[in-house]
Amino acid sequence: MKKTVKRVTTAIIATVMCMSATTAAFAASTTDTPVVDENNSNAEFQQQVEYSKSESEIVPAYTVTIPTTLTLAKESTALKYTLTLENDTAFVPSGKKVSVKIDSAGYPGTLNKLAVWDSRNLEEAEYVIYDSDAAANPTYFGIGDEVASWKGSNFGTVTRKAKVKNYYNIPAGNYKGVINYTISLEDDVQG
């Protein structure tokens, strides 16, 4: 009786193993992943290829950062303009540049000069924006001038300087004003 039970048990185990192998082989042929083994040494597989291009990839974008406040002092103050590429392949196209220009400056009622106003004492203080303290003949920038630009893969920070004119002749007070800029992607006429 023990032999019969062992034979029946062995037969059941063999049948289950055979069914499992058949199921595994059948499953391998319907799956998305090809399976090869000693009995099936070859398999075929077709991969689908897709591509999607977003609007942001078609039109590169650039971020220009300008500090919200410029605090003038006795000595020159650094005025920084920074260009950041939105992705590392968004170089400025050939023949183009990103340009920052001074559109207007001044204070309420007077937006045509680089100046700040002390409304309490009714005093004006003019200032200058220029390229460098180290230059023997610095380049001065006025309203309408381009103060910073970037082309190609040239990105990062452009530093200019700003200082009050005639510091010792300006009366004490709290002076305020604004600088309005235009930022544009435009043709680089100098190439």
mmCIF file of C-alpha atoms in Angstrom:
data_model
loop_
_atom_site.group_PDB
_atom_site.id
_atom_site.type_symbol
_atom_site.label_atom_id
_atom_site.label_comp_id
_atom_site.label_asym_id
_atom_site.label_seq_id
_atom_site.Cartn_x
_atom_site.Cartn_y
_atom_site.Cartn_z
ATOM 1 C CA MET A 1 0.000 0.000 0.000
ATOM 2 C CA LYS A 2 2.859 2.314 0.767
ATOM 3 C CA LYS A 3 4.279 1.640 -2.697
ATOM 4 C CA THR A 4 0.973 2.487 -4.351
ATOM 5 C CA VAL A 5 0.697 5.770 -2.422
ATOM 6 C CA LYS A 6 4.277 6.627 -3.380
ATOM 7 C CA ARG A 7 3.579 5.816 -7.031
ATOM 8 C CA VAL A 8 0.382 7.860 -7.058
ATOM 9 C CA THR A 9 2.135 10.743 -5.304
ATOM 10 C CA THR A 10 5.044 10.542 -7.738
ATOM 11 C CA ALA A 11 2.645 10.488 -10.694
ATOM 12 C CA ILE A 12 0.758 13.529 -9.352
ATOM 13 C CA ILE A 13 4.008 15.461 -8.780
ATOM 14 C CA ALA A 14 5.253 14.566 -12.280
ATOM 15 C CA THR A 15 1.939 15.687 -13.821
ATOM 16 C CA VAL A 16 2.024 19.004 -11.929
ATOM 17 C CA MET A 17 5.633 19.643 -12.977
ATOM 18 C CA CYS A 18 4.818 18.833 -16.593
ATOM 19 C CA MET A 19 1.835 21.199 -16.543
ATOM 20 C CA SER A 20 3.943 23.928 -14.952
ATOM 21 C CA ALA A 21 6.615 23.624 -17.637
ATOM 22 C CA THR A 22 3.974 23.713 -20.392
ATOM 23 C CA THR A 23 2.300 26.752 -18.821
ATOM 24 C CA ALA A 24 5.672 28.529 -18.445
ATOM 25 C CA ALA A 25 6.585 27.828 -22.075
ATOM 26 C CA PHE A 26 3.150 29.008 -23.263
ATOM 27 C CA ALA A 27 3.373 32.120 -21.063
ATOM 28 C CA ALA A 28 6.809 32.960 -22.454
ATOM 29 C CA SER A 29 5.446 33.087 -25.981
ATOM 30 C CA THR A 30 2.720 35.617 -25.095
ATOM 31 C CA THR A 31 4.737 37.949 -22.921
ATOM 32 C CA ASP A 32 6.397 41.247 -23.972
ATOM 33 C CA THR A 33 9.768 39.898 -22.851
ATOM 34 C CA PRO A 34 11.360 37.245 -25.076
ATOM 35 C CA VAL A 35 12.593 34.118 -23.271
ATOM 36 C CA VAL A 36 15.110 31.651 -24.659
ATOM 37 C CA ASP A 37 16.253 28.360 -23.181
ATOM 38 C CA GLU A 38 17.801 25.068 -24.306
ATOM 39 C CA ASN A 39 14.578 23.930 -25.966
ATOM 40 C CA ASN A 40 13.796 27.314 -27.570
ATOM 41 C CA SER A 41 17.102 28.917 -28.507
ATOM 42 C CA ASN A 42 15.614 31.714 -30.661
ATOM 43 C CA ALA A 43 12.958 34.345 -30.064
ATOM 44 C CA GLU A 44 11.624 37.318 -31.971
ATOM 45 C CA PHE A 45 10.721 40.638 -30.451
ATOM 46 C CA GLN A 46 9.432 43.879 -31.921
ATOM 47 C CA GLN A 47 10.017 47.130 -30.067
ATOM 48 C CA GLN A 48 7.727 50.105 -30.593
ATOM 49 C CA VAL A 49 9.524 53.431 -31.129
ATOM 50 C CA GLU A 50 7.944 56.731 -30.117
ATOM 51 C CA TYR A 51 9.179 60.330 -29.991
ATOM 52 C CA SER A 52 7.581 63.428 -28.552
ATOM 53 C CA LYS A 53 8.934 66.975 -28.718
ATOM 54 C CA SER A 54 7.474 69.589 -26.394
ATOM 55 C CA GLU A 55 6.955 73.259 -27.190
ATOM 56 C CA SER A 56 9.663 74.212 -24.686
ATOM 57 C CA GLU A 57 12.193 72.197 -26.712
ATOM 58 C CA ILE A 58 11.146 73.857 -29.954
ATOM 59 C CA VAL A 59 11.483 77.386 -28.609
ATOM 60 C CA PRO A 60 14.436 77.724 -26.212
ATOM 61 C CA ALA A 61 13.809 80.055 -23.281
ATOM 62 C CA TYR A 62 16.215 82.283 -21.393
ATOM 63 C CA THR A 63 15.884 83.789 -17.930
ATOM 64 C CA VAL A 64 17.515 87.149 -17.231
ATOM 65 C CA THR A 65 17.889 88.027 -13.564
ATOM 66 C CA ILE A 66 18.305 91.649 -12.517
ATOM 67 C CA PRO A 67 18.397 92.563 -8.809
ATOM 68 C CA THR A 68 15.159 94.215 -7.701
ATOM 69 C CA THR A 69 17.066 96.922 -5.818
ATOM 70 C CA LEU A 70 20.240 98.862 -6.555
ATOM 71 C CA THR A 71 21.623 100.580 -3.462
ATOM 72 C CA LEU A 72 24.003 103.407 -4.314
ATOM 73 C CA ALA A 73 26.825 104.244 -1.923
ATOM 74 C CA LYS A 74 29.872 106.500 -1.641
ATOM 75 C CA GLU A 75 31.972 103.934 -3.549
ATOM 76 C CA SER A 76 30.847 102.176 -6.710
ATOM 77 C CA THR A 77 28.267 99.420 -6.409
ATOM 78 C CA ALA A 78 28.218 96.232 -8.499
ATOM 79 C CA LEU A 79 25.193 95.961 -10.775
ATOM 80 C CA LYS A 80 24.775 92.351 -11.990
ATOM 81 C CA TYR A 81 22.766 90.960 -14.895
ATOM 82 C CA THR A 82 22.580 87.159 -15.168
ATOM 83 C CA LEU A 83 21.404 84.992 -18.071
ATOM 84 C CA THR A 84 20.350 81.417 -17.319
ATOM 85 C CA LEU A 85 19.558 78.885 -20.029
ATOM 86 C CA GLU A 86 16.304 77.000 -19.365
ATOM 87 C CA ASN A 87 17.995 73.767 -20.471
ATOM 88 C CA ASP A 88 21.613 73.017 -21.324
ATOM 89 C CA THR A 89 20.964 72.831 -25.064
ATOM 90 C CA ALA A 90 19.056 76.123 -25.332
ATOM 91 C CA PHE A 91 21.961 78.179 -26.642
ATOM 92 C CA VAL A 92 21.159 81.545 -28.144
ATOM 93 C CA PRO A 93 20.627 80.871 -31.888
ATOM 94 C CA SER A 94 23.341 81.855 -34.346
ATOM 95 C CA GLY A 95 22.985 85.480 -35.446
ATOM 96 C CA LYS A 96 20.890 86.378 -32.364
ATOM 97 C CA LYS A 97 21.572 87.781 -28.902
ATOM 98 C CA VAL A 98 19.717 88.297 -25.640
ATOM 99 C CA SER A 99 19.941 92.017 -24.911
ATOM 100 C CA VAL A 100 19.286 94.127 -21.802
ATOM 101 C CA LYS A 101 18.788 97.857 -22.435
ATOM 102 C CA ILE A 102 17.989 100.786 -20.174
ATOM 103 C CA ASP A 103 14.530 101.884 -21.306
ATOM 104 C CA SER A 104 14.047 104.770 -18.884
ATOM 105 C CA ALA A 105 15.227 105.909 -15.468
ATOM 106 C CA GLY A 106 14.586 108.557 -12.880
ATOM 107 C CA TYR A 107 11.731 109.251 -10.506
ATOM 108 C CA PRO A 108 8.009 110.145 -10.770
ATOM 109 C CA GLY A 109 7.623 112.953 -13.279
ATOM 110 C CA THR A 110 11.216 112.650 -14.533
ATOM 111 C CA LEU A 111 11.974 109.384 -16.318
ATOM 112 C CA ASN A 112 14.625 110.673 -18.679
ATOM 113 C CA LYS A 113 17.830 110.685 -16.608
ATOM 114 C CA LEU A 114 19.881 108.496 -14.306
ATOM 115 C CA ALA A 115 18.861 110.238 -11.094
ATOM 116 C CA VAL A 116 17.129 109.668 -7.761
ATOM 117 C CA TRP A 117 14.934 112.091 -5.823
ATOM 118 C CA ASP A 118 14.591 113.037 -2.167
ATOM 119 C CA SER A 119 10.923 114.100 -1.978
ATOM 120 C CA ARG A 120 11.245 115.478 1.549
ATOM 121 C CA ASN A 121 14.120 117.861 0.813
ATOM 122 C CA LEU A 122 13.277 118.297 -2.902
ATOM 123 C CA GLU A 123 16.785 117.297 -3.921
ATOM 124 C CA GLU A 124 18.032 115.293 -6.912
ATOM 125 C CA ALA A 125 21.135 113.100 -7.090
ATOM 126 C CA GLU A 126 22.487 111.902 -10.432
ATOM 127 C CA TYR A 127 24.408 108.655 -10.879
ATOM 128 C CA VAL A 128 26.315 106.866 -13.622
ATOM 129 C CA ILE A 129 26.381 103.262 -14.827
ATOM 130 C CA TYR A 130 29.628 102.130 -16.428
ATOM 131 C CA ASP A 131 31.572 99.017 -17.351
ATOM 132 C CA SER A 132 34.509 98.869 -14.929
ATOM 133 C CA ASP A 133 36.413 100.633 -12.170
ATOM 134 C CA ALA A 134 39.643 99.249 -13.647
ATOM 135 C CA ALA A 135 39.240 100.813 -17.093
ATOM 136 C CA ALA A 136 41.236 103.974 -17.792
ATOM 137 C CA ASN A 137 38.384 105.218 -20.019
ATOM 138 C CA PRO A 138 35.242 103.454 -18.839
ATOM 139 C CA THR A 139 32.231 103.050 -21.087
ATOM 140 C CA TYR A 140 29.249 104.905 -19.637
ATOM 141 C CA PHE A 141 25.703 103.689 -20.305
ATOM 142 C CA GLY A 142 22.704 105.966 -20.664
ATOM 143 C CA ILE A 143 19.017 105.623 -21.428
ATOM 144 C CA GLY A 144 18.552 103.538 -24.566
ATOM 145 C CA ASP A 145 21.936 101.824 -24.234
ATOM 146 C CA GLU A 146 22.545 98.091 -24.076
ATOM 147 C CA VAL A 147 24.147 97.309 -20.707
ATOM 148 C CA ALA A 148 24.454 93.531 -21.131
ATOM 149 C CA SER A 149 24.115 90.916 -23.851
ATOM 150 C CA TRP A 150 24.763 87.220 -24.441
ATOM 151 C CA LYS A 151 25.256 85.182 -27.651
ATOM 152 C CA GLY A 152 25.705 81.498 -28.474
ATOM 153 C CA SER A 153 26.648 79.460 -25.425
ATOM 154 C CA ASN A 154 27.936 82.580 -23.651
ATOM 155 C CA PHE A 155 25.752 82.791 -20.557
ATOM 156 C CA GLY A 156 26.317 83.799 -16.939
ATOM 157 C CA THR A 157 26.713 87.144 -15.211
ATOM 158 C CA VAL A 158 27.682 90.521 -16.665
ATOM 159 C CA THR A 159 28.772 92.987 -13.974
ATOM 160 C CA ARG A 160 28.510 96.739 -14.383
ATOM 161 C CA LYS A 161 29.216 99.465 -11.856
ATOM 162 C CA ALA A 162 27.035 102.295 -10.568
ATOM 163 C CA LYS A 163 27.994 105.312 -8.507
ATOM 164 C CA VAL A 164 26.641 108.694 -7.532
ATOM 165 C CA LYS A 165 28.034 111.707 -9.406
ATOM 166 C CA ASN A 166 29.466 114.527 -7.302
ATOM 167 C CA TYR A 167 29.077 112.572 -4.039
ATOM 168 C CA TYR A 168 30.415 115.386 -1.837
ATOM 169 C CA ASN A 169 28.059 117.996 -3.334
ATOM 170 C CA ILE A 170 24.864 116.024 -2.672
ATOM 171 C CA PRO A 171 22.876 117.059 0.442
ATOM 172 C CA ALA A 172 21.981 114.394 3.013
ATOM 173 C CA GLY A 173 18.621 112.722 2.433
ATOM 174 C CA ASN A 174 16.775 109.586 1.327
ATOM 175 C CA TYR A 175 16.780 109.409 -2.452
ATOM 176 C CA LYS A 176 14.655 107.021 -4.489
ATOM 177 C CA GLY A 177 14.129 106.265 -8.142
ATOM 178 C CA VAL A 178 13.828 103.499 -10.723
ATOM 179 C CA ILE A 179 15.523 102.015 -13.760
ATOM 180 C CA ASN A 180 13.248 100.393 -16.348
ATOM 181 C CA TYR A 181 14.783 97.809 -18.659
ATOM 182 C CA THR A 182 13.809 96.039 -21.861
ATOM 183 C CA ILE A 183 15.018 92.478 -22.350
ATOM 184 C CA SER A 184 14.818 91.035 -25.843
ATOM 185 C CA LEU A 185 15.996 88.276 -28.159
ATOM 186 C CA GLU A 186 17.118 90.179 -31.235
ATOM 187 C CA ASP A 187 19.363 90.063 -34.297
ATOM 188 C CA ASP A 188 23.053 90.419 -33.561
ATOM 189 C CA VAL A 189 24.022 92.988 -36.184
ATOM 190 C CA GLN A 190 27.717 92.671 -35.313
ATOM 191 C CA GLY A 191 27.552 88.905 -35.971
#
